[in-house]
One Martini backbone bead per residue (centre of mass of N, CA, C, O) as a GRO file, in nm:
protein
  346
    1UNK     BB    1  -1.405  -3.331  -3.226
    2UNK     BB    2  -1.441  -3.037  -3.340
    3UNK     BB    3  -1.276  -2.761  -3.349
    4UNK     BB    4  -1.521  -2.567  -3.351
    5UNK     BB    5  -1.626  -2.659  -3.066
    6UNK     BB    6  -1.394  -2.644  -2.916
    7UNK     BB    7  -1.380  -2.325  -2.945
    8UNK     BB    8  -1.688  -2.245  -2.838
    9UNK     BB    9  -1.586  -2.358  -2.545
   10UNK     BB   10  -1.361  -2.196  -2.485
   11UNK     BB   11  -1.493  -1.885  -2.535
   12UNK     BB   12  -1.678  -1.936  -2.310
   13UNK     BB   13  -1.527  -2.016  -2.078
   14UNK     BB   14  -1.359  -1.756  -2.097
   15UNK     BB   15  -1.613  -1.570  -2.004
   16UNK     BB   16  -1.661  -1.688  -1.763
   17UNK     BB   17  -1.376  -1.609  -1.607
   18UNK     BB   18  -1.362  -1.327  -1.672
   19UNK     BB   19  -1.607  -1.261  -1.525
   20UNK     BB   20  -1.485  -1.379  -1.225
   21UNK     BB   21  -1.255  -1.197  -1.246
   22UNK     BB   22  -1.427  -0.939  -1.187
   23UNK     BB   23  -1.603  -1.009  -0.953
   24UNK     BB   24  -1.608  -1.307  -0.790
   25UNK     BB   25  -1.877  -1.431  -0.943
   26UNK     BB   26  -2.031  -1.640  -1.138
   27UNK     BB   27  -2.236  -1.542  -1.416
   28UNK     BB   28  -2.517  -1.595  -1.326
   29UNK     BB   29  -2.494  -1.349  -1.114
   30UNK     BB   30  -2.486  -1.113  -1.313
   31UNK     BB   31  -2.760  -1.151  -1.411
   32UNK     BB   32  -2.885  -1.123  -1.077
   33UNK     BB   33  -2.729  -0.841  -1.009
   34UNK     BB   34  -2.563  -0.780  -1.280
   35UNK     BB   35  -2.333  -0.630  -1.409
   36UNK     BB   36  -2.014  -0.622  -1.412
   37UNK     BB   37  -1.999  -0.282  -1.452
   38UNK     BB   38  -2.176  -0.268  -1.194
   39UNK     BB   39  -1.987  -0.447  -0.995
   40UNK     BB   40  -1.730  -0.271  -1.003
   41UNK     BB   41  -1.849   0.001  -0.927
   42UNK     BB   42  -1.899  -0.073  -0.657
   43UNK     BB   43  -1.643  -0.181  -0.566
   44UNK     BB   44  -1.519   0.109  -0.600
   45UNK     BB   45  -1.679   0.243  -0.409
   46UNK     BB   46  -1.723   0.077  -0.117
   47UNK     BB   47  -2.010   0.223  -0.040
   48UNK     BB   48  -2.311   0.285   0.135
   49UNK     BB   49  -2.613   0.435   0.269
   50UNK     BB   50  -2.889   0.309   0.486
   51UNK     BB   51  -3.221   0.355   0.516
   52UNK     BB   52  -3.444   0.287   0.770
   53UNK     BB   53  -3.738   0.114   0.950
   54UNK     BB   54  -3.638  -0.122   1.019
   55UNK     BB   55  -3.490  -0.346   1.211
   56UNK     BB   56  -3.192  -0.376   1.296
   57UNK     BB   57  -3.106  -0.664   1.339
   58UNK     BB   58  -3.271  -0.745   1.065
   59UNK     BB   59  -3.040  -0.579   0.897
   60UNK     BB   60  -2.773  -0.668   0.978
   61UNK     BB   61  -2.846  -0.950   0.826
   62UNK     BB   62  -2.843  -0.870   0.584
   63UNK     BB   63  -2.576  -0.769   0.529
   64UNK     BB   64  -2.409  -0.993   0.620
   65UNK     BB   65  -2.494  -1.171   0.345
   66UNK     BB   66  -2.419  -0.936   0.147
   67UNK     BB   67  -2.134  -0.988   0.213
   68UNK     BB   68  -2.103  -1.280   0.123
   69UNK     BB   69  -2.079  -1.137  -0.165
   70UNK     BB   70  -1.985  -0.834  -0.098
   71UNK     BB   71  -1.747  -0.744   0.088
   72UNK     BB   72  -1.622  -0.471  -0.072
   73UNK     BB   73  -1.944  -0.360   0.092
   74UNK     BB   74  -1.973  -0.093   0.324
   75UNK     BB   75  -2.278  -0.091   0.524
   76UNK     BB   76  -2.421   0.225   0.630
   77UNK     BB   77  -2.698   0.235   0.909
   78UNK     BB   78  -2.987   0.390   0.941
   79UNK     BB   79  -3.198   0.404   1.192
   80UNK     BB   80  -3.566   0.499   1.189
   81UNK     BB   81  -3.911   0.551   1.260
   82UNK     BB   82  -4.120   0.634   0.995
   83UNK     BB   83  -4.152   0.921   1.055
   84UNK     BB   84  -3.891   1.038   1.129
   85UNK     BB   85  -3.746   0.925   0.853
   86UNK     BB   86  -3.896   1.145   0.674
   87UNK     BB   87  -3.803   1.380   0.797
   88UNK     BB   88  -3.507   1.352   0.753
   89UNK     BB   89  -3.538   1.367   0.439
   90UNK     BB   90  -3.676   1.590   0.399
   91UNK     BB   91  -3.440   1.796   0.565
   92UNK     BB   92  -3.214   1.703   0.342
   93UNK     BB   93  -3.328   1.772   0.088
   94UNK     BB   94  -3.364   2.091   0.128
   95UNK     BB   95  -3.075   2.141   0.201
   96UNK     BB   96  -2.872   1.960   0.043
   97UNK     BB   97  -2.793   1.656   0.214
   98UNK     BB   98  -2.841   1.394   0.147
   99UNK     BB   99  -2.706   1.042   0.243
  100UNK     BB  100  -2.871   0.884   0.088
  101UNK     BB  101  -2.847   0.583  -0.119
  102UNK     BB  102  -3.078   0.406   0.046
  103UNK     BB  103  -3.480   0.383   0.105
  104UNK     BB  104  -3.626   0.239   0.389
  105UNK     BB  105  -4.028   0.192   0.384
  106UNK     BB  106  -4.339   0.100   0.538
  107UNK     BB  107  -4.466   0.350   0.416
  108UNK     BB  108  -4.634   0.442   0.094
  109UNK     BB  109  -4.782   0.717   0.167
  110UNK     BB  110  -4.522   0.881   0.233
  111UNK     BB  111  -4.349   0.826  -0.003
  112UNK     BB  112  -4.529   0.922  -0.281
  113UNK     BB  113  -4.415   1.230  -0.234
  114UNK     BB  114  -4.091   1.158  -0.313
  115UNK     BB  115  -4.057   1.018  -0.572
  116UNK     BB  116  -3.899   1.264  -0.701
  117UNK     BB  117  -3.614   1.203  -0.551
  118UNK     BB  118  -3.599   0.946  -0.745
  119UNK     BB  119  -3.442   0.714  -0.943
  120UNK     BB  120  -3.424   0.504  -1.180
  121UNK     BB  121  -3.528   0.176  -1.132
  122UNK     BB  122  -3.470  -0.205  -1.200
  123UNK     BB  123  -3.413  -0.489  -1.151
  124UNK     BB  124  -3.378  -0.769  -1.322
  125UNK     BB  125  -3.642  -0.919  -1.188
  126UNK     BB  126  -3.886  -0.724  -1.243
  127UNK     BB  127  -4.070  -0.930  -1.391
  128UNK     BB  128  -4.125  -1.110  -1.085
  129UNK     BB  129  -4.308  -0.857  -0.975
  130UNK     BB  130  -4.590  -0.726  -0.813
  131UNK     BB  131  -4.700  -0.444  -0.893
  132UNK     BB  132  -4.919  -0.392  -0.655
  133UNK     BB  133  -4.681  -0.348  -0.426
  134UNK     BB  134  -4.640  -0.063  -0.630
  135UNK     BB  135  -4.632   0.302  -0.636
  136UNK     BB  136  -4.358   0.306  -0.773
  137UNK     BB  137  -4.102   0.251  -1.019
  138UNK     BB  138  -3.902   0.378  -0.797
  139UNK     BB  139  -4.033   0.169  -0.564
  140UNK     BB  140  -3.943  -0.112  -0.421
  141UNK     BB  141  -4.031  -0.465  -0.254
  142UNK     BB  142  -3.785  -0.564  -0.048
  143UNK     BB  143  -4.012  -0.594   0.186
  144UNK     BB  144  -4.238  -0.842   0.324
  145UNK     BB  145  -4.471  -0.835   0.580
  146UNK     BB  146  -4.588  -0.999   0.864
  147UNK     BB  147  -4.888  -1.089   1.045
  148UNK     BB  148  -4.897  -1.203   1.402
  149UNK     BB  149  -4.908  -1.413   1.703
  150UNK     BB  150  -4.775  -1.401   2.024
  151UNK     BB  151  -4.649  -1.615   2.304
  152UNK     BB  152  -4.563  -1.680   2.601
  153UNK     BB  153  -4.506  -2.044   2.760
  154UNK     BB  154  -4.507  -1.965   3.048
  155UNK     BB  155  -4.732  -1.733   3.066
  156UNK     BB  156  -4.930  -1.912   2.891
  157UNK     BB  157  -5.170  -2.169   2.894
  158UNK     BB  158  -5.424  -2.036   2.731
  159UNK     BB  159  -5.406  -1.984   2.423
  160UNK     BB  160  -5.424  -1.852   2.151
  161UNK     BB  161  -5.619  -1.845   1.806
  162UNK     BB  162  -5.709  -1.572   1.744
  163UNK     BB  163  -5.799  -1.214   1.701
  164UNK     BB  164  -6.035  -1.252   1.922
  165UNK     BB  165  -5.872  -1.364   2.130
  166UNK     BB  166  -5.765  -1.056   2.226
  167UNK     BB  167  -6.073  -0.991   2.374
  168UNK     BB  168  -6.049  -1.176   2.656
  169UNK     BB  169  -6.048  -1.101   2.948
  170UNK     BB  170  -5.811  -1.302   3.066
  171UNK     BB  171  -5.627  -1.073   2.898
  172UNK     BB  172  -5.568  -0.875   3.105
  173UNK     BB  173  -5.288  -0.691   3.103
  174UNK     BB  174  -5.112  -0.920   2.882
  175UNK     BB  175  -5.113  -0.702   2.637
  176UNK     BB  176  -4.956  -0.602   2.343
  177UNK     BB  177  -4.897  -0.305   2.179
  178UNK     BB  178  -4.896  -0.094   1.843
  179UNK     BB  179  -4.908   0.197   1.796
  180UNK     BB  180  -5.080   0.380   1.499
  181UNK     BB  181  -4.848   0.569   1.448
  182UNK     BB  182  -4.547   0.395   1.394
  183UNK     BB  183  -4.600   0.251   1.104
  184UNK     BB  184  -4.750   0.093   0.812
  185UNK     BB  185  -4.752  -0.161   0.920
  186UNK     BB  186  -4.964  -0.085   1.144
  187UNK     BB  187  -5.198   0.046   0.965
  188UNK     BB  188  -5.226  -0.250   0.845
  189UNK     BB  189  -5.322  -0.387   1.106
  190UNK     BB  190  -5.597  -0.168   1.179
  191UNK     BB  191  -5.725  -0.192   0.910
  192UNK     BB  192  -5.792  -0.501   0.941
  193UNK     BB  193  -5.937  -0.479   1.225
  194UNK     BB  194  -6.200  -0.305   1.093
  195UNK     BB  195  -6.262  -0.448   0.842
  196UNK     BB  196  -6.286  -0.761   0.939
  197UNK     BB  197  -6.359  -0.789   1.237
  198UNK     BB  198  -6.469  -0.483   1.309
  199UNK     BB  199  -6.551  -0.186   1.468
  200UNK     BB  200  -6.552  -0.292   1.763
  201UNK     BB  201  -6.263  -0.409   1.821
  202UNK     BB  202  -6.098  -0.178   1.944
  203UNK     BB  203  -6.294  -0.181   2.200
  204UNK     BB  204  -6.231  -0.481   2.267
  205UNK     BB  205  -5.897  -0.431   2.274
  206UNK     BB  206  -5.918  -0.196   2.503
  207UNK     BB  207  -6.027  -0.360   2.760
  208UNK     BB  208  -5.739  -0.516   2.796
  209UNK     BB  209  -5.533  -0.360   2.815
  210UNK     BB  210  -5.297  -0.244   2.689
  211UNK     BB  211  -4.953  -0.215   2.632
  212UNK     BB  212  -4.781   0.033   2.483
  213UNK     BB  213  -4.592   0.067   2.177
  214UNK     BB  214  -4.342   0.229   1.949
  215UNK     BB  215  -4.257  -0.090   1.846
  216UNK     BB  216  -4.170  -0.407   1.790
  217UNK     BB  217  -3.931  -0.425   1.935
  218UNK     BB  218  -3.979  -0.364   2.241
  219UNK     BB  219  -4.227  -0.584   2.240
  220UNK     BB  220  -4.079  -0.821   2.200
  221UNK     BB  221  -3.924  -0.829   2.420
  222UNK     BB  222  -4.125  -0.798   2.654
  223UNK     BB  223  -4.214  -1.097   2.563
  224UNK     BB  224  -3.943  -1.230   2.650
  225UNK     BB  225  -3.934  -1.085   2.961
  226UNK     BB  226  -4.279  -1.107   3.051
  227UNK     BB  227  -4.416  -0.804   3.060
  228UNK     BB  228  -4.566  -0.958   2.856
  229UNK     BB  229  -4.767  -1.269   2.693
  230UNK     BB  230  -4.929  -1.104   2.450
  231UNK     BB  231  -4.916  -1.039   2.064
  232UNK     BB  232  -4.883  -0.823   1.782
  233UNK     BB  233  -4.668  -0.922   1.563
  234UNK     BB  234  -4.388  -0.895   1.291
  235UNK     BB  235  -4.224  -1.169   1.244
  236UNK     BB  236  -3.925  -1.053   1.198
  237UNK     BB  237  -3.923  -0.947   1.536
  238UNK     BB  238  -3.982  -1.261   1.668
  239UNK     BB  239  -3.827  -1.516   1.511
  240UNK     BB  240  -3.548  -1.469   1.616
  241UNK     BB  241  -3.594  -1.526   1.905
  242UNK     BB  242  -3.684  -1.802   1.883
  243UNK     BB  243  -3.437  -1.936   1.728
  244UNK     BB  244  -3.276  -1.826   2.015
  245UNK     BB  245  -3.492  -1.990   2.255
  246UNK     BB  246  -3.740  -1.836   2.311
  247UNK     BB  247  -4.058  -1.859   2.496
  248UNK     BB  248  -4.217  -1.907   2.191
  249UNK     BB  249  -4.522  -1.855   2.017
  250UNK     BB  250  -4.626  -1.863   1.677
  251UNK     BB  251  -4.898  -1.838   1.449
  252UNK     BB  252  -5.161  -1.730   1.169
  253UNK     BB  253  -5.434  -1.633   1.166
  254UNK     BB  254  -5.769  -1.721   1.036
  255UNK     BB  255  -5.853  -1.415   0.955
  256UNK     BB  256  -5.537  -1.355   0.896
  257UNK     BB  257  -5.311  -1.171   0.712
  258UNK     BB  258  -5.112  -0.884   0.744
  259UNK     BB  259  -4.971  -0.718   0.459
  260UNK     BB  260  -4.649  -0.557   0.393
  261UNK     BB  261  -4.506  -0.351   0.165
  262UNK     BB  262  -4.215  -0.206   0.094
  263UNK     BB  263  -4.065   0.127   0.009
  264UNK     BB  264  -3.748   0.129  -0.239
  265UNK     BB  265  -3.491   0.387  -0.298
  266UNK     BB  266  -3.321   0.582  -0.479
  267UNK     BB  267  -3.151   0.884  -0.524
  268UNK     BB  268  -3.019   1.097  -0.702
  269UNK     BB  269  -2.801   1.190  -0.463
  270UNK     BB  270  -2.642   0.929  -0.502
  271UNK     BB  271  -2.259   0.851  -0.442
  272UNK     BB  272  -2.365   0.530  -0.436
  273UNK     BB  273  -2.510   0.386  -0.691
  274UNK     BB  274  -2.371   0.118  -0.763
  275UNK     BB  275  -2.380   0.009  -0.467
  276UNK     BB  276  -2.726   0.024  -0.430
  277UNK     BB  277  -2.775  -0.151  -0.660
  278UNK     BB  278  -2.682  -0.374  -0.601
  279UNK     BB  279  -2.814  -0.411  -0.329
  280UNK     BB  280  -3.114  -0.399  -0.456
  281UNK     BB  281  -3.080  -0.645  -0.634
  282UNK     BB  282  -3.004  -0.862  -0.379
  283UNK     BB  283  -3.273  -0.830  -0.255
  284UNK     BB  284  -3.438  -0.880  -0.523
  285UNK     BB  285  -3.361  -1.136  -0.540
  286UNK     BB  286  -3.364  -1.487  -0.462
  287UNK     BB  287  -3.182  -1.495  -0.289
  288UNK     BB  288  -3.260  -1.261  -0.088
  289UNK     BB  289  -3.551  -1.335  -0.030
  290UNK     BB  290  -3.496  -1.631   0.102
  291UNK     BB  291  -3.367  -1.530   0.336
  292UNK     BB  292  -3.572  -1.363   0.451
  293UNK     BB  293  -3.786  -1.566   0.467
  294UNK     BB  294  -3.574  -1.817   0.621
  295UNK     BB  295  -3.509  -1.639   0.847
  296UNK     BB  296  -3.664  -1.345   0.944
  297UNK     BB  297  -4.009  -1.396   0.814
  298UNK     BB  298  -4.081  -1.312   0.534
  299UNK     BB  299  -4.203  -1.223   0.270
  300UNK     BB  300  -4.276  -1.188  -0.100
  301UNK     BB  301  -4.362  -0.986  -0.408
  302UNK     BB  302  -4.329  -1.192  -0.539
  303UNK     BB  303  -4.545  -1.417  -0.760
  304UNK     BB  304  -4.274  -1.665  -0.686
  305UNK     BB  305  -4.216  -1.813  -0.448
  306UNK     BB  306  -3.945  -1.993  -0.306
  307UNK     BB  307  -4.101  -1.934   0.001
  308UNK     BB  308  -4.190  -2.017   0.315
  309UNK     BB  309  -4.253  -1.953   0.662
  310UNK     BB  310  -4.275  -2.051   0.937
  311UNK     BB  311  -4.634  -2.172   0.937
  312UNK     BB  312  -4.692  -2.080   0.623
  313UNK     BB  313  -4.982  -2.178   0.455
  314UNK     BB  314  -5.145  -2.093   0.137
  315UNK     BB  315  -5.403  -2.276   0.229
  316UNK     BB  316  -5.460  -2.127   0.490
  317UNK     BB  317  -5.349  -1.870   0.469
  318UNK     BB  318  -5.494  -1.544   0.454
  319UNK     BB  319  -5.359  -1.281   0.287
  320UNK     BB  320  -5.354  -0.906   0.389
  321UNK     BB  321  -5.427  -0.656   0.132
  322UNK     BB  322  -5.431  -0.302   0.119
  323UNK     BB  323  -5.560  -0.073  -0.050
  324UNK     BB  324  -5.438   0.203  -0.113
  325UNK     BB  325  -5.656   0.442  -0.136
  326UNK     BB  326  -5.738   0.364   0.152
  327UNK     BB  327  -5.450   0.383   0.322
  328UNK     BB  328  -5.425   0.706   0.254
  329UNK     BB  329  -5.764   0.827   0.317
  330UNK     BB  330  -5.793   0.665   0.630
  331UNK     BB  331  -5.588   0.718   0.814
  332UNK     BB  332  -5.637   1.004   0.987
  333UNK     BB  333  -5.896   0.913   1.115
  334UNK     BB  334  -5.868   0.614   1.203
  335UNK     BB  335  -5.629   0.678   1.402
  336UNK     BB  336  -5.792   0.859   1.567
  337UNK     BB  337  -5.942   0.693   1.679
  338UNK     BB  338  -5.796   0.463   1.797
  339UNK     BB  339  -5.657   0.675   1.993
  340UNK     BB  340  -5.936   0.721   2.149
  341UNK     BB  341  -5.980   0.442   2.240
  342UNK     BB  342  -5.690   0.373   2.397
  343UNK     BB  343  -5.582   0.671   2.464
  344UNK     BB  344  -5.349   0.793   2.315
  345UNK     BB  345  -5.078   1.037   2.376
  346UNK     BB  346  -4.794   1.240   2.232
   0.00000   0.00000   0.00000
């Protein structure tokens, strides 16, 4: 071997070992997740602020196995129901206090009037997810979540197969429901079955007396506690409950299944934007989207799915993504009808 090849396989060995040496992770990782320069500056700051609209238990899941990999970075975290959060970040950015180093929230047409709030950012594989579900550069779909069916199988003997049969007599006051107004994702499975199911969907859905619920965590617990037997829930709220041995069967009905991205972003104002920033790679790296996919039960907004959760078959199941136009536009008139269909008021 010549001294010349000796020398440069040398120097590449040492690029990488420096690589190594500054930030604890192979060179390839500094690719996926940023440059060296951006894991230091992260790991100087030692910490973020976290805002989210997603279930506390399933992001205590990501910060931890994020930590799996960036372990000097911890991660504070502020979870509250997609109205609440958007009040508290309107009232915290007009005081000149907001704190949160990155915005993770379920509805998209909240998000883009703050869109100015945020910073220009893109992470590495920016151009490996599908444009359609973002509505601005500067907010990333971080989380793509998926509705599905679930049903206690102590309490269901003839289970449901569609959502039509969710409309059943037999299933009389056995039924759990997220109401209308709890956050862009319950409004994108609202919106799917005025769409696809029929007009009438909400009326006949409504006669089966439903009881109503302010979001997915407290809806999953009451199904698996026995307290309601069978309901639609977001695959991500239901799917940790059952891999922990809880006696549910989940779905994904045959008339479609609705998918939501959240809209996720840095502030101008975060103190922590380098390790925002790293975090916010990490999330929506091939590593990251994995994660979520393969334990939490999320689809993602890949181009290239890395990966199915389990029981989505893509050549069976028919994912339906909402027009955004129209998510923005029909929202009050018909979350309005849905609340005086079911009774529900506020």
């Amino acid at each position: 071997m010549s001294r010349n090849i000796v020398s440069r396989i040398a120097t590449i060995a040492g690029i990488a070992f420096i690589a190594m040496a500054l930030t604890g992770a192979p060179a390839s990782a500094q690719q996926e997740f940023g440059s060296p320069e951006l894991i230091a500056a992260a790991k100087a700051e030692g910490k973020l602020v976290y805002y989210t609209a997603n279930f506390a238990e399933v992001e205590q899941q990501v910060i931890k196995e994020f930590n799996k990999r960036f372990p000097e970075i911890k991660v504070e975290m502020v979870r509250a129901p997609g109205g609440q959060l958007i009040t508290r970040v309107k009232t915290e950015a007009a005081a000149g206090k907001l704190i949160a180093d990155v915005i993770d929230h379920s509805d998209r047409a909240l998000m883009l009037p703050l869109a100015d709030l945020f910073q220009d950012y893109a992470p590495p594989n920016a151009a490996d997810y599908n444009p359609d579900a973002q509505i601005s550069p500067k907010l990333w779909p971080r989380a793509t979540l998926v509705w599905s069916i679930a049903y206690n199988t102590e309490l269901v003997k003839n289970p449901p197969k569609s959502w039509m049969d969710l409309t059943k007599p037999e299933y009389d006051k056995m039924i759990g429901q997220v109401f209308a107004q709890s956050g862009g994702t319950t409004w994108t499975r609202i919106m799917f079955e005025r769409r696809v199911l029929g007009e009438d969907y909400w009326a006949k859905q409504a006669a089966t007396h439903p009881i109503l619920y302010p979001s997915g965590a407290p809806m999953s617990d009451a199904l698996v506690r026995g307290e309601i037997a069978i309901g639609p829930l977001l695959y991500n709220a239901i799917y940790p409950k059952q891999k922990d041995g809880a006696p549910i069967k989940i779905f994904f009905p045959p008339e479609g299944a609705p998918v939501n991205p959240y809209a996720t972003g840095i502030p101008k104002t975060a103190t922590h934007p380098n390790a925002a920033k790293l975090f916010l790679n990490w999330c929506l790296s091939k590593e990251g989207q994995t994660f979520m996919i393969k334990e939490l039960g999320n689809l993602t907004s890949l181009k290239v799915p890395p990966v199915y959760p389990e029981g989505f078959d893509p050549k069976i199941v028919k994912a339906w993504y909402p027009n955004f136009d129209e998510y923005v536009k029909l929202h009050g008139p018909w979350v309005a009808e849905w609340d005086k269909t079911f009774g529900y008021r506020q």
